[in-house]
Amino acid sequence: MREYVLNLMTGSVGALLISAAARALPDPAPRGSRVYLWLFRFAHYVLANFDKAGIRDESKPGGN
């Protein structure tokens, strides 16, 4: 039982660190590198940071 709790805590801390690293990426410049824009969006899509990836929530008025 202890092994499962340790694995859960290790995975949770790892996920938080990776998410924090992706959120620390600076926003891409409007006329910046397309490769960096792709990397930025990909990192946020994978980590489900949809607010930073530029995905609008169609269920809310105003599309935010």
Short mmCIF file of C-alpha atoms in Angstrom, two decimals:
data_model
loop_
_atom_site.label_atom_id
_atom_site.label_comp_id
_atom_site.label_asym_id
_atom_site.label_seq_id
_atom_site.Cartn_x
_atom_site.Cartn_y
_atom_site.Cartn_z
CA MET A 1 0.00 0.00 0.00
CA ARG A 2 2.82 2.37 0.86
CA GLU A 3 4.38 1.86 -2.57
CA TYR A 4 1.20 3.03 -4.31
CA VAL A 5 0.97 6.17 -2.19
CA LEU A 6 4.61 6.96 -2.90
CA ASN A 7 4.06 6.46 -6.65
CA LEU A 8 0.97 8.69 -6.57
CA MET A 9 2.82 11.45 -4.71
CA THR A 10 5.85 11.22 -7.00
CA GLY A 11 3.67 11.40 -10.09
CA SER A 12 1.66 14.31 -8.70
CA VAL A 13 4.77 16.32 -7.86
CA GLY A 14 6.25 15.56 -11.28
CA ALA A 15 3.09 16.69 -13.05
CA LEU A 16 3.02 19.93 -11.04
CA LEU A 17 6.67 20.65 -11.88
CA ILE A 18 6.17 20.02 -15.59
CA SER A 19 3.04 22.16 -15.64
CA ALA A 20 4.85 24.97 -13.82
CA ALA A 21 7.72 24.78 -16.32
CA ALA A 22 5.31 25.08 -19.24
CA ARG A 23 3.52 28.03 -17.60
CA ALA A 24 6.90 29.73 -17.11
CA LEU A 25 7.49 29.81 -20.88
CA PRO A 26 7.22 33.41 -22.09
CA ASP A 27 4.33 34.20 -24.42
CA PRO A 28 5.33 34.06 -28.07
CA ALA A 29 5.95 37.36 -29.83
CA PRO A 30 3.31 38.36 -32.42
CA ARG A 31 5.83 38.08 -35.27
CA GLY A 32 8.16 35.63 -33.56
CA SER A 33 9.33 32.17 -34.48
CA ARG A 34 6.66 29.79 -35.74
CA VAL A 35 8.60 26.90 -34.21
CA TYR A 36 8.46 28.49 -30.76
CA LEU A 37 4.74 29.25 -31.21
CA TRP A 38 4.17 25.57 -32.07
CA LEU A 39 6.24 24.42 -29.06
CA PHE A 40 4.41 26.81 -26.74
CA ARG A 41 0.96 25.68 -27.88
CA PHE A 42 1.92 21.99 -27.94
CA ALA A 43 3.25 22.14 -24.37
CA HIS A 44 0.04 23.76 -23.15
CA TYR A 45 -2.24 21.41 -25.12
CA VAL A 46 -0.49 18.36 -23.68
CA LEU A 47 -0.70 19.74 -20.15
CA ALA A 48 -4.32 20.89 -20.60
CA ASN A 49 -3.47 24.55 -19.97
CA PHE A 50 -6.08 25.58 -22.50
CA ASP A 51 -6.27 29.14 -21.24
CA LYS A 52 -2.61 29.70 -22.17
CA ALA A 53 -2.79 27.75 -25.44
CA GLY A 54 -5.35 30.12 -26.90
CA ILE A 55 -8.35 27.77 -26.94
CA ARG A 56 -11.61 29.60 -26.34
CA ASP A 57 -14.40 28.14 -24.22
CA GLU A 58 -17.45 28.27 -26.48
CA SER A 59 -19.81 27.61 -23.55
CA LYS A 60 -19.12 31.01 -21.96
CA PRO A 61 -20.43 34.29 -23.33
CA GLY A 62 -17.65 36.20 -25.03
CA GLY A 63 -15.77 32.98 -25.84
CA ASN A 64 -13.26 33.13 -22.95
#
